[in-house]
Amino acid sequence: MTTASKITLIRVAFIPLYMVFMYLSYGMPGPWMWAALALFIIASLTDYVDGYIARKYNQVTDFGKFLDPLADKLLVIAAMTILCEWGRFPAWALIIVLTREFAVTGLRLVAVQKGTVIAAGWSGKVKTASTMIGLCFWMGFPTDSILGLIVTGVIVVTTLYSGVEYFVQNWKCLWD
């Protein structure tokens, strides 16, 4: 197993620990919330680190191509679901994110069956980064303000844009 894949597995292992810290915080500022936020930030940074290592040291593997985006999705969805449960993140935004993730995953599955691999696009990377940064904001600051709406807007717009871009660039996979 490559170093890059081990780092990705660490990100996956952080998810349940992150969730425990979040629930111990009861959604209130304090040591458990700060621990959850710190763990989320570290897990988010491993996304950059594992990709960098995989490319720099030629450690790109099929396992890594599968696990890395899955780890990102699990981390983000875990955070959004808890925040939504607490009434701090809007459910409609969570549904948009989930719909995009399922749709793009479905498109990729159809493409693979036809012998085409759809690589992660730049807009998908921007979506992931802005979502992770936005979720850090949601965990660390009061969100019942105009800034909360702006952060939600950024997450939704980058999610929709990247989803539409995947389909526009790869629509032939669905019709051939």
PDB file of C-alpha atoms in Angstrom:
ATOM      1  CA  MET A   1       0.000   0.000   0.000  1.00  0.00           C
ATOM      2  CA  THR A   2       1.336   3.419  -0.944  1.00  0.00           C
ATOM      3  CA  THR A   3       2.016   6.268   1.444  1.00  0.00           C
ATOM      4  CA  ALA A   4      -0.671   8.330  -0.297  1.00  0.00           C
ATOM      5  CA  SER A   5      -3.269   5.602   0.277  1.00  0.00           C
ATOM      6  CA  LYS A   6      -2.252   5.274   3.929  1.00  0.00           C
ATOM      7  CA  ILE A   7      -2.819   9.008   4.396  1.00  0.00           C
ATOM      8  CA  THR A   8      -6.237   8.680   2.769  1.00  0.00           C
ATOM      9  CA  LEU A   9      -7.077   5.825   5.145  1.00  0.00           C
ATOM     10  CA  ILE A  10      -6.092   8.053   8.059  1.00  0.00           C
ATOM     11  CA  ARG A  11      -8.634  10.599   6.793  1.00  0.00           C
ATOM     12  CA  VAL A  12     -11.308   7.899   6.764  1.00  0.00           C
ATOM     13  CA  ALA A  13     -10.333   6.816  10.296  1.00  0.00           C
ATOM     14  CA  PHE A  14     -10.640  10.423  11.502  1.00  0.00           C
ATOM     15  CA  ILE A  15     -14.322  10.598  10.508  1.00  0.00           C
ATOM     16  CA  PRO A  16     -15.815   8.601  13.410  1.00  0.00           C
ATOM     17  CA  LEU A  17     -13.495  10.346  15.874  1.00  0.00           C
ATOM     18  CA  TYR A  18     -14.561  13.708  14.464  1.00  0.00           C
ATOM     19  CA  MET A  19     -18.205  12.710  14.891  1.00  0.00           C
ATOM     20  CA  VAL A  20     -17.635  11.667  18.512  1.00  0.00           C
ATOM     21  CA  PHE A  21     -16.016  15.032  19.272  1.00  0.00           C
ATOM     22  CA  MET A  22     -18.896  16.854  17.580  1.00  0.00           C
ATOM     23  CA  TYR A  23     -21.515  14.988  19.598  1.00  0.00           C
ATOM     24  CA  LEU A  24     -19.569  15.477  22.826  1.00  0.00           C
ATOM     25  CA  SER A  25     -19.629  19.221  22.140  1.00  0.00           C
ATOM     26  CA  TYR A  26     -23.456  19.238  21.996  1.00  0.00           C
ATOM     27  CA  GLY A  27     -23.023  21.898  19.336  1.00  0.00           C
ATOM     28  CA  MET A  28     -21.674  24.379  21.853  1.00  0.00           C
ATOM     29  CA  PRO A  29     -18.362  26.227  21.697  1.00  0.00           C
ATOM     30  CA  GLY A  30     -15.790  24.654  23.952  1.00  0.00           C
ATOM     31  CA  PRO A  31     -12.984  22.119  24.016  1.00  0.00           C
ATOM     32  CA  TRP A  32     -14.880  19.311  22.240  1.00  0.00           C
ATOM     33  CA  MET A  33     -16.011  21.579  19.402  1.00  0.00           C
ATOM     34  CA  TRP A  34     -12.502  22.965  19.004  1.00  0.00           C
ATOM     35  CA  ALA A  35     -11.118  19.414  19.000  1.00  0.00           C
ATOM     36  CA  ALA A  36     -13.668  18.438  16.339  1.00  0.00           C
ATOM     37  CA  LEU A  37     -12.787  21.509  14.283  1.00  0.00           C
ATOM     38  CA  ALA A  38      -9.048  20.799  14.591  1.00  0.00           C
ATOM     39  CA  LEU A  39      -9.571  17.192  13.525  1.00  0.00           C
ATOM     40  CA  PHE A  40     -11.738  18.288  10.591  1.00  0.00           C
ATOM     41  CA  ILE A  41      -9.047  20.735   9.468  1.00  0.00           C
ATOM     42  CA  ILE A  42      -6.317  18.079   9.722  1.00  0.00           C
ATOM     43  CA  ALA A  43      -8.473  15.568   7.843  1.00  0.00           C
ATOM     44  CA  SER A  44      -9.217  18.166   5.162  1.00  0.00           C
ATOM     45  CA  LEU A  45      -5.528  18.953   4.753  1.00  0.00           C
ATOM     46  CA  THR A  46      -4.731  15.276   4.246  1.00  0.00           C
ATOM     47  CA  ASP A  47      -6.758  15.528   1.027  1.00  0.00           C
ATOM     48  CA  TYR A  48      -4.143  17.886  -0.366  1.00  0.00           C
ATOM     49  CA  VAL A  49      -1.207  15.949   1.109  1.00  0.00           C
ATOM     50  CA  ASP A  50      -2.201  12.527  -0.219  1.00  0.00           C
ATOM     51  CA  GLY A  51      -2.835  13.941  -3.694  1.00  0.00           C
ATOM     52  CA  TYR A  52       0.495  15.753  -3.701  1.00  0.00           C
ATOM     53  CA  ILE A  53       2.378  12.640  -2.596  1.00  0.00           C
ATOM     54  CA  ALA A  54       0.547  10.433  -5.091  1.00  0.00           C
ATOM     55  CA  ARG A  55       1.446  12.715  -8.015  1.00  0.00           C
ATOM     56  CA  LYS A  56       4.980  13.643  -6.938  1.00  0.00           C
ATOM     57  CA  TYR A  57       6.101  10.103  -6.116  1.00  0.00           C
ATOM     58  CA  ASN A  58       4.098   8.321  -8.802  1.00  0.00           C
ATOM     59  CA  GLN A  59       1.832   6.625  -6.266  1.00  0.00           C
ATOM     60  CA  VAL A  60      -1.408   7.062  -8.204  1.00  0.00           C
ATOM     61  CA  THR A  61      -3.311   3.770  -7.886  1.00  0.00           C
ATOM     62  CA  ASP A  62      -6.803   2.536  -8.694  1.00  0.00           C
ATOM     63  CA  PHE A  63      -7.349   2.067  -4.949  1.00  0.00           C
ATOM     64  CA  GLY A  64      -6.398   5.690  -4.337  1.00  0.00           C
ATOM     65  CA  LYS A  65      -8.601   6.922  -7.180  1.00  0.00           C
ATOM     66  CA  PHE A  66     -11.501   5.114  -5.532  1.00  0.00           C
ATOM     67  CA  LEU A  67     -10.780   5.887  -1.889  1.00  0.00           C
ATOM     68  CA  ASP A  68      -9.725   9.555  -2.051  1.00  0.00           C
ATOM     69  CA  PRO A  69     -13.003  10.987  -3.370  1.00  0.00           C
ATOM     70  CA  LEU A  70     -14.965   8.602  -1.147  1.00  0.00           C
ATOM     71  CA  ALA A  71     -13.063   9.840   1.917  1.00  0.00           C
ATOM     72  CA  ASP A  72     -13.813  13.455   0.938  1.00  0.00           C
ATOM     73  CA  LYS A  73     -17.502  12.738   0.519  1.00  0.00           C
ATOM     74  CA  LEU A  74     -17.761  10.865   3.814  1.00  0.00           C
ATOM     75  CA  LEU A  75     -15.997  13.632   5.740  1.00  0.00           C
ATOM     76  CA  VAL A  76     -18.100  16.411   4.240  1.00  0.00           C
ATOM     77  CA  ILE A  77     -21.387  14.540   4.540  1.00  0.00           C
ATOM     78  CA  ALA A  78     -20.644  13.616   8.165  1.00  0.00           C
ATOM     79  CA  ALA A  79     -20.060  17.274   9.029  1.00  0.00           C
ATOM     80  CA  MET A  80     -23.068  18.559   7.089  1.00  0.00           C
ATOM     81  CA  THR A  81     -25.385  15.927   8.542  1.00  0.00           C
ATOM     82  CA  ILE A  82     -24.471  16.738  12.140  1.00  0.00           C
ATOM     83  CA  LEU A  83     -24.742  20.475  11.525  1.00  0.00           C
ATOM     84  CA  CYS A  84     -28.082  19.928   9.788  1.00  0.00           C
ATOM     85  CA  GLU A  85     -29.307  17.807  12.703  1.00  0.00           C
ATOM     86  CA  TRP A  86     -28.495  20.686  15.030  1.00  0.00           C
ATOM     87  CA  GLY A  87     -30.302  23.186  12.802  1.00  0.00           C
ATOM     88  CA  ARG A  88     -27.067  24.988  11.946  1.00  0.00           C
ATOM     89  CA  PHE A  89     -26.833  23.963   8.289  1.00  0.00           C
ATOM     90  CA  PRO A  90     -29.836  24.098   5.963  1.00  0.00           C
ATOM     91  CA  ALA A  91     -31.256  20.746   4.866  1.00  0.00           C
ATOM     92  CA  TRP A  92     -31.933  22.056   1.355  1.00  0.00           C
ATOM     93  CA  ALA A  93     -28.206  22.734   0.910  1.00  0.00           C
ATOM     94  CA  LEU A  94     -27.370  19.233   2.156  1.00  0.00           C
ATOM     95  CA  ILE A  95     -29.803  17.759  -0.388  1.00  0.00           C
ATOM     96  CA  ILE A  96     -28.154  19.735  -3.211  1.00  0.00           C
ATOM     97  CA  VAL A  97     -24.726  18.448  -2.167  1.00  0.00           C
ATOM     98  CA  LEU A  98     -25.950  14.837  -1.875  1.00  0.00           C
ATOM     99  CA  THR A  99     -27.758  15.015  -5.220  1.00  0.00           C
ATOM    100  CA  ARG A 100     -24.636  16.290  -6.957  1.00  0.00           C
ATOM    101  CA  GLU A 101     -22.482  13.592  -5.371  1.00  0.00           C
ATOM    102  CA  PHE A 102     -24.853  10.769  -6.342  1.00  0.00           C
ATOM    103  CA  ALA A 103     -25.309  12.166  -9.867  1.00  0.00           C
ATOM    104  CA  VAL A 104     -21.590  12.568 -10.562  1.00  0.00           C
ATOM    105  CA  THR A 105     -20.842   9.134  -9.074  1.00  0.00           C
ATOM    106  CA  GLY A 106     -23.533   7.641 -11.317  1.00  0.00           C
ATOM    107  CA  LEU A 107     -22.075   9.410 -14.355  1.00  0.00           C
ATOM    108  CA  ARG A 108     -18.631   8.066 -13.508  1.00  0.00           C
ATOM    109  CA  LEU A 109     -20.006   4.518 -13.184  1.00  0.00           C
ATOM    110  CA  VAL A 110     -21.686   4.721 -16.586  1.00  0.00           C
ATOM    111  CA  ALA A 111     -18.486   6.132 -18.099  1.00  0.00           C
ATOM    112  CA  VAL A 112     -16.343   3.344 -16.616  1.00  0.00           C
ATOM    113  CA  GLN A 113     -18.675   0.721 -18.067  1.00  0.00           C
ATOM    114  CA  LYS A 114     -18.017   2.318 -21.448  1.00  0.00           C
ATOM    115  CA  GLY A 115     -14.248   2.357 -20.921  1.00  0.00           C
ATOM    116  CA  THR A 116     -13.925   6.036 -20.056  1.00  0.00           C
ATOM    117  CA  VAL A 117     -12.446   7.357 -16.837  1.00  0.00           C
ATOM    118  CA  ILE A 118     -13.697  10.767 -15.759  1.00  0.00           C
ATOM    119  CA  ALA A 119     -10.879  12.468 -13.895  1.00  0.00           C
ATOM    120  CA  ALA A 120     -11.530  14.977 -11.164  1.00  0.00           C
ATOM    121  CA  GLY A 121     -11.962  18.396 -12.704  1.00  0.00           C
ATOM    122  CA  TRP A 122     -10.641  21.687 -11.437  1.00  0.00           C
ATOM    123  CA  SER A 123     -14.132  22.833 -10.470  1.00  0.00           C
ATOM    124  CA  GLY A 124     -14.567  19.679  -8.376  1.00  0.00           C
ATOM    125  CA  LYS A 125     -11.391  20.492  -6.498  1.00  0.00           C
ATOM    126  CA  VAL A 126     -12.584  24.070  -5.926  1.00  0.00           C
ATOM    127  CA  LYS A 127     -15.934  22.685  -4.738  1.00  0.00           C
ATOM    128  CA  THR A 128     -14.243  20.354  -2.260  1.00  0.00           C
ATOM    129  CA  ALA A 129     -11.927  23.061  -0.909  1.00  0.00           C
ATOM    130  CA  SER A 130     -14.649  25.705  -0.590  1.00  0.00           C
ATOM    131  CA  THR A 131     -16.984  23.197   1.069  1.00  0.00           C
ATOM    132  CA  MET A 132     -14.350  22.125   3.605  1.00  0.00           C
ATOM    133  CA  ILE A 133     -13.451  25.737   4.379  1.00  0.00           C
ATOM    134  CA  GLY A 134     -17.127  26.630   4.609  1.00  0.00           C
ATOM    135  CA  LEU A 135     -17.803  23.783   7.023  1.00  0.00           C
ATOM    136  CA  CYS A 136     -14.936  24.995   9.220  1.00  0.00           C
ATOM    137  CA  PHE A 137     -16.700  28.349   9.305  1.00  0.00           C
ATOM    138  CA  TRP A 138     -19.990  26.664  10.234  1.00  0.00           C
ATOM    139  CA  MET A 139     -18.293  24.811  13.096  1.00  0.00           C
ATOM    140  CA  GLY A 140     -16.332  27.748  14.439  1.00  0.00           C
ATOM    141  CA  PHE A 141     -18.614  30.774  14.181  1.00  0.00           C
ATOM    142  CA  PRO A 142     -22.240  31.776  14.684  1.00  0.00           C
ATOM    143  CA  THR A 143     -24.072  30.985  11.482  1.00  0.00           C
ATOM    144  CA  ASP A 144     -27.329  32.875  11.884  1.00  0.00           C
ATOM    145  CA  SER A 145     -25.939  35.911  10.097  1.00  0.00           C
ATOM    146  CA  ILE A 146     -25.467  37.163   6.569  1.00  0.00           C
ATOM    147  CA  LEU A 147     -22.051  35.465   6.592  1.00  0.00           C
ATOM    148  CA  GLY A 148     -23.764  32.125   7.160  1.00  0.00           C
ATOM    149  CA  LEU A 149     -25.899  32.746   4.081  1.00  0.00           C
ATOM    150  CA  ILE A 150     -22.826  33.704   2.059  1.00  0.00           C
ATOM    151  CA  VAL A 151     -20.943  30.563   3.107  1.00  0.00           C
ATOM    152  CA  THR A 152     -23.954  28.411   2.259  1.00  0.00           C
ATOM    153  CA  GLY A 153     -24.234  30.212  -1.079  1.00  0.00           C
ATOM    154  CA  VAL A 154     -20.589  29.517  -1.918  1.00  0.00           C
ATOM    155  CA  ILE A 155     -21.001  25.832  -1.066  1.00  0.00           C
ATOM    156  CA  VAL A 156     -24.178  25.526  -3.145  1.00  0.00           C
ATOM    157  CA  VAL A 157     -22.886  27.499  -6.146  1.00  0.00           C
ATOM    158  CA  THR A 158     -19.575  25.611  -6.355  1.00  0.00           C
ATOM    159  CA  THR A 159     -21.434  22.318  -5.903  1.00  0.00           C
ATOM    160  CA  LEU A 160     -23.918  23.082  -8.675  1.00  0.00           C
ATOM    161  CA  TYR A 161     -21.286  24.519 -11.012  1.00  0.00           C
ATOM    162  CA  SER A 162     -18.980  21.523 -10.710  1.00  0.00           C
ATOM    163  CA  GLY A 163     -21.880  19.088 -11.102  1.00  0.00           C
ATOM    164  CA  VAL A 164     -23.137  20.808 -14.239  1.00  0.00           C
ATOM    165  CA  GLU A 165     -19.588  20.974 -15.613  1.00  0.00           C
ATOM    166  CA  TYR A 166     -19.110  17.211 -15.173  1.00  0.00           C
ATOM    167  CA  PHE A 167     -22.305  16.540 -17.102  1.00  0.00           C
ATOM    168  CA  VAL A 168     -21.637  19.103 -19.857  1.00  0.00           C
ATOM    169  CA  GLN A 169     -18.136  17.750 -20.461  1.00  0.00           C
ATOM    170  CA  ASN A 170     -19.177  14.097 -20.312  1.00  0.00           C
ATOM    171  CA  TRP A 171     -22.766  14.010 -21.584  1.00  0.00           C
ATOM    172  CA  LYS A 172     -21.816  11.652 -24.428  1.00  0.00           C
ATOM    173  CA  CYS A 173     -21.214   8.917 -21.878  1.00  0.00           C
ATOM    174  CA  LEU A 174     -24.935   8.850 -21.184  1.00  0.00           C
ATOM    175  CA  TRP A 175     -26.115   8.669 -24.796  1.00  0.00           C
ATOM    176  CA  ASP A 176     -23.613   6.490 -26.650  1.00  0.00           C
TER     177      ASP A 176
END
